[in-house]
Amino acid sequence: MAASRPFHAQRYARGAIFFHWTIALLVLVNLWIGLVGGSMGVHKAVGITVLVLTVGRIVWRIANPPPPLPAHVAGWERLAAKWTHRLFYVLLVVLPLSGWAMVSGAKRYPLDWFGLFPIPYLPIPPAVAGAGHEAHELLGLLMAGLVALHIGAALRHQFLLRDGIVSRMLPGGRRTR
């Protein structure tokens, strides 16, 4: 176990924290519905919400770069964090789009946002619906694995290393940057 290395954490901006926790909660809800079962209408609406919020998050991140990792973080951890976050962004866009394509190709079920307004189908031929379904399932499993990895890394930093990295993304507190 590594020694505790506390540092004065440079926090993420409030907008980044909002996007992180909102999208995280919605992804967990959708993973639950997709893997265990539940309302597919809610699943689709949450997926569209994740897609829209992810676009907002990407715009936010471009305008507001994240604080740097502290100096004590090893090179392999920096590389793992960089590629994990990149893969998250890809999945947060491609996973909802694959679901939207699947529903659009099949055109068997209505697509709306929590019953409040319809969402148009994408111009997808019916033959693509099956491939969209397979892709959506595989990407969903990849997302579940990535979420588990991310949570595991956060728990490692919080309880084993006790290095304060997790505090950078927690709601509340003041931003030091």
PDB file of C-alpha atoms in Angstrom:
ATOM      1  CA  MET A   1       0.000   0.000   0.000  1.00  0.00           C
ATOM      2  CA  ALA A   2       1.353   3.403  -0.970  1.00  0.00           C
ATOM      3  CA  ALA A   3       1.944   6.023   1.654  1.00  0.00           C
ATOM      4  CA  SER A   4      -0.594   8.740   2.024  1.00  0.00           C
ATOM      5  CA  ARG A   5       0.368  11.797  -0.040  1.00  0.00           C
ATOM      6  CA  PRO A   6      -2.071  14.591   0.707  1.00  0.00           C
ATOM      7  CA  PHE A   7      -1.912  17.661  -1.469  1.00  0.00           C
ATOM      8  CA  HIS A   8      -3.861  20.871  -1.876  1.00  0.00           C
ATOM      9  CA  ALA A   9      -6.269  19.603  -4.518  1.00  0.00           C
ATOM     10  CA  GLN A  10      -7.074  21.787  -7.481  1.00  0.00           C
ATOM     11  CA  ARG A  11     -10.789  21.200  -7.823  1.00  0.00           C
ATOM     12  CA  TYR A  12     -12.783  20.841 -10.985  1.00  0.00           C
ATOM     13  CA  ALA A  13     -15.077  23.734 -11.819  1.00  0.00           C
ATOM     14  CA  ARG A  14     -18.699  23.472 -10.673  1.00  0.00           C
ATOM     15  CA  GLY A  15     -19.889  22.938 -14.247  1.00  0.00           C
ATOM     16  CA  ALA A  16     -17.582  19.949 -14.701  1.00  0.00           C
ATOM     17  CA  ILE A  17     -18.739  18.517 -11.374  1.00  0.00           C
ATOM     18  CA  PHE A  18     -22.393  18.969 -12.399  1.00  0.00           C
ATOM     19  CA  PHE A  19     -21.857  17.232 -15.735  1.00  0.00           C
ATOM     20  CA  HIS A  20     -19.822  14.412 -14.161  1.00  0.00           C
ATOM     21  CA  TRP A  21     -22.307  13.455 -11.445  1.00  0.00           C
ATOM     22  CA  THR A  22     -25.446  14.003 -13.525  1.00  0.00           C
ATOM     23  CA  ILE A  23     -24.150  11.901 -16.409  1.00  0.00           C
ATOM     24  CA  ALA A  24     -22.757   9.292 -13.983  1.00  0.00           C
ATOM     25  CA  LEU A  25     -26.139   8.869 -12.306  1.00  0.00           C
ATOM     26  CA  LEU A  26     -27.950   8.630 -15.641  1.00  0.00           C
ATOM     27  CA  VAL A  27     -25.440   6.101 -16.990  1.00  0.00           C
ATOM     28  CA  LEU A  28     -25.883   3.944 -13.869  1.00  0.00           C
ATOM     29  CA  VAL A  29     -29.669   4.099 -14.258  1.00  0.00           C
ATOM     30  CA  ASN A  30     -29.416   3.099 -17.909  1.00  0.00           C
ATOM     31  CA  LEU A  31     -26.945   0.310 -17.227  1.00  0.00           C
ATOM     32  CA  TRP A  32     -29.348  -1.044 -14.628  1.00  0.00           C
ATOM     33  CA  ILE A  33     -32.316  -0.883 -17.001  1.00  0.00           C
ATOM     34  CA  GLY A  34     -30.301  -2.350 -19.872  1.00  0.00           C
ATOM     35  CA  LEU A  35     -28.735  -5.191 -17.890  1.00  0.00           C
ATOM     36  CA  VAL A  36     -31.418  -6.012 -15.319  1.00  0.00           C
ATOM     37  CA  GLY A  37     -34.592  -4.774 -16.963  1.00  0.00           C
ATOM     38  CA  GLY A  38     -37.007  -1.917 -16.705  1.00  0.00           C
ATOM     39  CA  SER A  39     -38.857   0.560 -18.837  1.00  0.00           C
ATOM     40  CA  MET A  40     -37.356   0.809 -22.301  1.00  0.00           C
ATOM     41  CA  GLY A  41     -39.144   4.153 -22.766  1.00  0.00           C
ATOM     42  CA  VAL A  42     -37.216   5.522 -19.785  1.00  0.00           C
ATOM     43  CA  HIS A  43     -34.040   3.820 -21.031  1.00  0.00           C
ATOM     44  CA  LYS A  44     -34.321   5.565 -24.424  1.00  0.00           C
ATOM     45  CA  ALA A  45     -35.164   8.962 -22.907  1.00  0.00           C
ATOM     46  CA  VAL A  46     -32.276   8.730 -20.450  1.00  0.00           C
ATOM     47  CA  GLY A  47     -29.954   7.723 -23.305  1.00  0.00           C
ATOM     48  CA  ILE A  48     -30.935  10.798 -25.319  1.00  0.00           C
ATOM     49  CA  THR A  49     -30.429  12.927 -22.195  1.00  0.00           C
ATOM     50  CA  VAL A  50     -26.945  11.451 -21.725  1.00  0.00           C
ATOM     51  CA  LEU A  51     -26.130  12.259 -25.354  1.00  0.00           C
ATOM     52  CA  VAL A  52     -27.250  15.892 -25.024  1.00  0.00           C
ATOM     53  CA  LEU A  53     -25.464  16.352 -21.683  1.00  0.00           C
ATOM     54  CA  THR A  54     -22.299  14.774 -23.102  1.00  0.00           C
ATOM     55  CA  VAL A  55     -22.249  17.272 -25.959  1.00  0.00           C
ATOM     56  CA  GLY A  56     -22.578  20.010 -23.318  1.00  0.00           C
ATOM     57  CA  ARG A  57     -19.837  18.406 -21.261  1.00  0.00           C
ATOM     58  CA  ILE A  58     -17.460  18.262 -24.224  1.00  0.00           C
ATOM     59  CA  VAL A  59     -18.087  21.923 -25.008  1.00  0.00           C
ATOM     60  CA  TRP A  60     -17.561  22.740 -21.320  1.00  0.00           C
ATOM     61  CA  ARG A  61     -14.321  20.771 -21.176  1.00  0.00           C
ATOM     62  CA  ILE A  62     -12.916  22.474 -24.270  1.00  0.00           C
ATOM     63  CA  ALA A  63     -13.634  25.879 -22.717  1.00  0.00           C
ATOM     64  CA  ASN A  64     -12.597  24.822 -19.187  1.00  0.00           C
ATOM     65  CA  PRO A  65      -9.658  22.385 -19.187  1.00  0.00           C
ATOM     66  CA  PRO A  66      -9.475  20.144 -16.114  1.00  0.00           C
ATOM     67  CA  PRO A  67      -6.951  20.812 -13.377  1.00  0.00           C
ATOM     68  CA  PRO A  68      -3.692  18.914 -13.791  1.00  0.00           C
ATOM     69  CA  LEU A  69      -3.095  15.736 -11.860  1.00  0.00           C
ATOM     70  CA  PRO A  70      -0.793  16.219  -8.872  1.00  0.00           C
ATOM     71  CA  ALA A  71       2.908  15.556  -9.346  1.00  0.00           C
ATOM     72  CA  HIS A  72       2.883  12.342  -7.282  1.00  0.00           C
ATOM     73  CA  VAL A  73       0.640  10.505  -9.775  1.00  0.00           C
ATOM     74  CA  ALA A  74       2.706   7.873 -11.578  1.00  0.00           C
ATOM     75  CA  GLY A  75       3.121   7.941 -15.344  1.00  0.00           C
ATOM     76  CA  TRP A  76       1.135   4.728 -15.880  1.00  0.00           C
ATOM     77  CA  GLU A  77      -1.734   6.191 -13.820  1.00  0.00           C
ATOM     78  CA  ARG A  78      -1.713   9.370 -15.899  1.00  0.00           C
ATOM     79  CA  LEU A  79      -1.846   7.323 -19.085  1.00  0.00           C
ATOM     80  CA  ALA A  80      -4.624   5.086 -17.712  1.00  0.00           C
ATOM     81  CA  ALA A  81      -6.658   8.126 -16.614  1.00  0.00           C
ATOM     82  CA  LYS A  82      -6.190   9.853 -19.973  1.00  0.00           C
ATOM     83  CA  TRP A  83      -7.326   6.854 -22.026  1.00  0.00           C
ATOM     84  CA  THR A  84     -10.121   5.895 -19.646  1.00  0.00           C
ATOM     85  CA  HIS A  85     -11.583   9.391 -19.925  1.00  0.00           C
ATOM     86  CA  ARG A  86     -11.201   9.416 -23.699  1.00  0.00           C
ATOM     87  CA  LEU A  87     -12.979   6.066 -23.943  1.00  0.00           C
ATOM     88  CA  PHE A  88     -15.726   7.382 -21.654  1.00  0.00           C
ATOM     89  CA  TYR A  89     -16.322  10.321 -23.992  1.00  0.00           C
ATOM     90  CA  VAL A  90     -16.448   8.042 -27.032  1.00  0.00           C
ATOM     91  CA  LEU A  91     -18.905   5.683 -25.328  1.00  0.00           C
ATOM     92  CA  LEU A  92     -21.035   8.537 -23.985  1.00  0.00           C
ATOM     93  CA  VAL A  93     -21.612   9.616 -27.593  1.00  0.00           C
ATOM     94  CA  VAL A  94     -21.555   6.327 -29.516  1.00  0.00           C
ATOM     95  CA  LEU A  95     -23.631   4.255 -27.066  1.00  0.00           C
ATOM     96  CA  PRO A  96     -26.714   6.530 -27.191  1.00  0.00           C
ATOM     97  CA  LEU A  97     -26.293   6.964 -30.945  1.00  0.00           C
ATOM     98  CA  SER A  98     -26.219   3.181 -31.455  1.00  0.00           C
ATOM     99  CA  GLY A  99     -29.439   2.862 -29.454  1.00  0.00           C
ATOM    100  CA  TRP A 100     -31.048   5.684 -31.424  1.00  0.00           C
ATOM    101  CA  ALA A 101     -29.931   4.021 -34.681  1.00  0.00           C
ATOM    102  CA  MET A 102     -31.327   0.671 -33.529  1.00  0.00           C
ATOM    103  CA  VAL A 103     -34.740   2.164 -32.717  1.00  0.00           C
ATOM    104  CA  SER A 104     -34.698   4.282 -35.876  1.00  0.00           C
ATOM    105  CA  GLY A 105     -33.937   1.315 -38.113  1.00  0.00           C
ATOM    106  CA  ALA A 106     -36.675  -0.832 -36.604  1.00  0.00           C
ATOM    107  CA  LYS A 107     -39.306   1.938 -36.317  1.00  0.00           C
ATOM    108  CA  ARG A 108     -41.435  -0.455 -34.250  1.00  0.00           C
ATOM    109  CA  TYR A 109     -41.491   1.560 -31.054  1.00  0.00           C
ATOM    110  CA  PRO A 110     -42.185   5.220 -30.426  1.00  0.00           C
ATOM    111  CA  LEU A 111     -39.266   7.397 -29.470  1.00  0.00           C
ATOM    112  CA  ASP A 112     -40.032  10.270 -27.158  1.00  0.00           C
ATOM    113  CA  TRP A 113     -38.507  12.146 -24.271  1.00  0.00           C
ATOM    114  CA  PHE A 114     -40.336  10.970 -21.140  1.00  0.00           C
ATOM    115  CA  GLY A 115     -43.647  11.311 -23.001  1.00  0.00           C
ATOM    116  CA  LEU A 116     -43.210  15.076 -23.297  1.00  0.00           C
ATOM    117  CA  PHE A 117     -42.253  15.330 -26.970  1.00  0.00           C
ATOM    118  CA  PRO A 118     -41.328  13.010 -29.818  1.00  0.00           C
ATOM    119  CA  ILE A 119     -37.741  12.456 -30.883  1.00  0.00           C
ATOM    120  CA  PRO A 120     -37.350  12.007 -34.629  1.00  0.00           C
ATOM    121  CA  TYR A 121     -35.938   8.790 -35.981  1.00  0.00           C
ATOM    122  CA  LEU A 122     -32.537   8.894 -37.605  1.00  0.00           C
ATOM    123  CA  PRO A 123     -32.534   8.148 -41.358  1.00  0.00           C
ATOM    124  CA  ILE A 124     -31.403   4.553 -40.839  1.00  0.00           C
ATOM    125  CA  PRO A 125     -32.423   1.668 -43.130  1.00  0.00           C
ATOM    126  CA  PRO A 126     -34.147  -1.274 -41.396  1.00  0.00           C
ATOM    127  CA  ALA A 127     -31.218  -3.575 -42.212  1.00  0.00           C
ATOM    128  CA  VAL A 128     -29.003  -1.536 -39.864  1.00  0.00           C
ATOM    129  CA  ALA A 129     -31.296  -2.049 -36.855  1.00  0.00           C
ATOM    130  CA  GLY A 130     -29.897  -5.521 -36.105  1.00  0.00           C
ATOM    131  CA  ALA A 131     -26.292  -4.327 -36.254  1.00  0.00           C
ATOM    132  CA  GLY A 132     -27.245  -1.349 -34.102  1.00  0.00           C
ATOM    133  CA  HIS A 133     -28.716  -3.731 -31.538  1.00  0.00           C
ATOM    134  CA  GLU A 134     -25.560  -5.860 -31.393  1.00  0.00           C
ATOM    135  CA  ALA A 135     -23.321  -2.797 -31.187  1.00  0.00           C
ATOM    136  CA  HIS A 136     -25.497  -1.280 -28.462  1.00  0.00           C
ATOM    137  CA  GLU A 137     -25.299  -4.416 -26.325  1.00  0.00           C
ATOM    138  CA  LEU A 138     -21.530  -4.766 -26.697  1.00  0.00           C
ATOM    139  CA  LEU A 139     -20.941  -1.075 -26.038  1.00  0.00           C
ATOM    140  CA  GLY A 140     -23.200  -1.282 -22.987  1.00  0.00           C
ATOM    141  CA  LEU A 141     -21.075  -4.093 -21.569  1.00  0.00           C
ATOM    142  CA  LEU A 142     -17.917  -2.108 -22.306  1.00  0.00           C
ATOM    143  CA  MET A 143     -19.458   0.892 -20.516  1.00  0.00           C
ATOM    144  CA  ALA A 144     -20.296  -1.289 -17.493  1.00  0.00           C
ATOM    145  CA  GLY A 145     -16.695  -2.507 -17.352  1.00  0.00           C
ATOM    146  CA  LEU A 146     -15.314   1.003 -17.705  1.00  0.00           C
ATOM    147  CA  VAL A 147     -17.617   2.294 -14.956  1.00  0.00           C
ATOM    148  CA  ALA A 148     -16.414  -0.515 -12.668  1.00  0.00           C
ATOM    149  CA  LEU A 149     -12.780   0.361 -13.472  1.00  0.00           C
ATOM    150  CA  HIS A 150     -13.407   4.063 -12.820  1.00  0.00           C
ATOM    151  CA  ILE A 151     -15.154   3.417  -9.505  1.00  0.00           C
ATOM    152  CA  GLY A 152     -12.390   1.015  -8.502  1.00  0.00           C
ATOM    153  CA  ALA A 153      -9.724   3.619  -9.267  1.00  0.00           C
ATOM    154  CA  ALA A 154     -11.627   6.251  -7.285  1.00  0.00           C
ATOM    155  CA  LEU A 155     -11.954   3.900  -4.303  1.00  0.00           C
ATOM    156  CA  ARG A 156      -8.234   3.094  -4.532  1.00  0.00           C
ATOM    157  CA  HIS A 157      -7.341   6.787  -4.421  1.00  0.00           C
ATOM    158  CA  GLN A 158      -9.807   7.512  -1.626  1.00  0.00           C
ATOM    159  CA  PHE A 159      -9.210   4.607   0.734  1.00  0.00           C
ATOM    160  CA  LEU A 160      -5.851   3.003  -0.105  1.00  0.00           C
ATOM    161  CA  LEU A 161      -3.715   5.900  -1.293  1.00  0.00           C
ATOM    162  CA  ARG A 162      -5.666   8.580   0.598  1.00  0.00           C
ATOM    163  CA  ASP A 163      -4.203  11.152  -1.745  1.00  0.00           C
ATOM    164  CA  GLY A 164      -7.154  13.551  -2.064  1.00  0.00           C
ATOM    165  CA  ILE A 165      -7.665  13.083  -5.799  1.00  0.00           C
ATOM    166  CA  VAL A 166     -11.326  12.131  -5.391  1.00  0.00           C
ATOM    167  CA  SER A 167     -12.033  15.379  -3.526  1.00  0.00           C
ATOM    168  CA  ARG A 168     -11.364  17.288  -6.751  1.00  0.00           C
ATOM    169  CA  MET A 169     -14.647  16.017  -8.244  1.00  0.00           C
ATOM    170  CA  LEU A 170     -16.864  15.977  -5.152  1.00  0.00           C
ATOM    171  CA  PRO A 171     -19.764  18.451  -4.982  1.00  0.00           C
ATOM    172  CA  GLY A 172     -19.507  21.188  -2.392  1.00  0.00           C
ATOM    173  CA  GLY A 173     -16.351  22.797  -1.204  1.00  0.00           C
ATOM    174  CA  ARG A 174     -14.579  25.647  -2.864  1.00  0.00           C
ATOM    175  CA  ARG A 175     -12.659  25.546  -6.065  1.00  0.00           C
ATOM    176  CA  THR A 176      -9.012  26.396  -5.467  1.00  0.00           C
ATOM    177  CA  ARG A 177      -8.035  27.056  -9.043  1.00  0.00           C
TER     178      ARG A 177
END
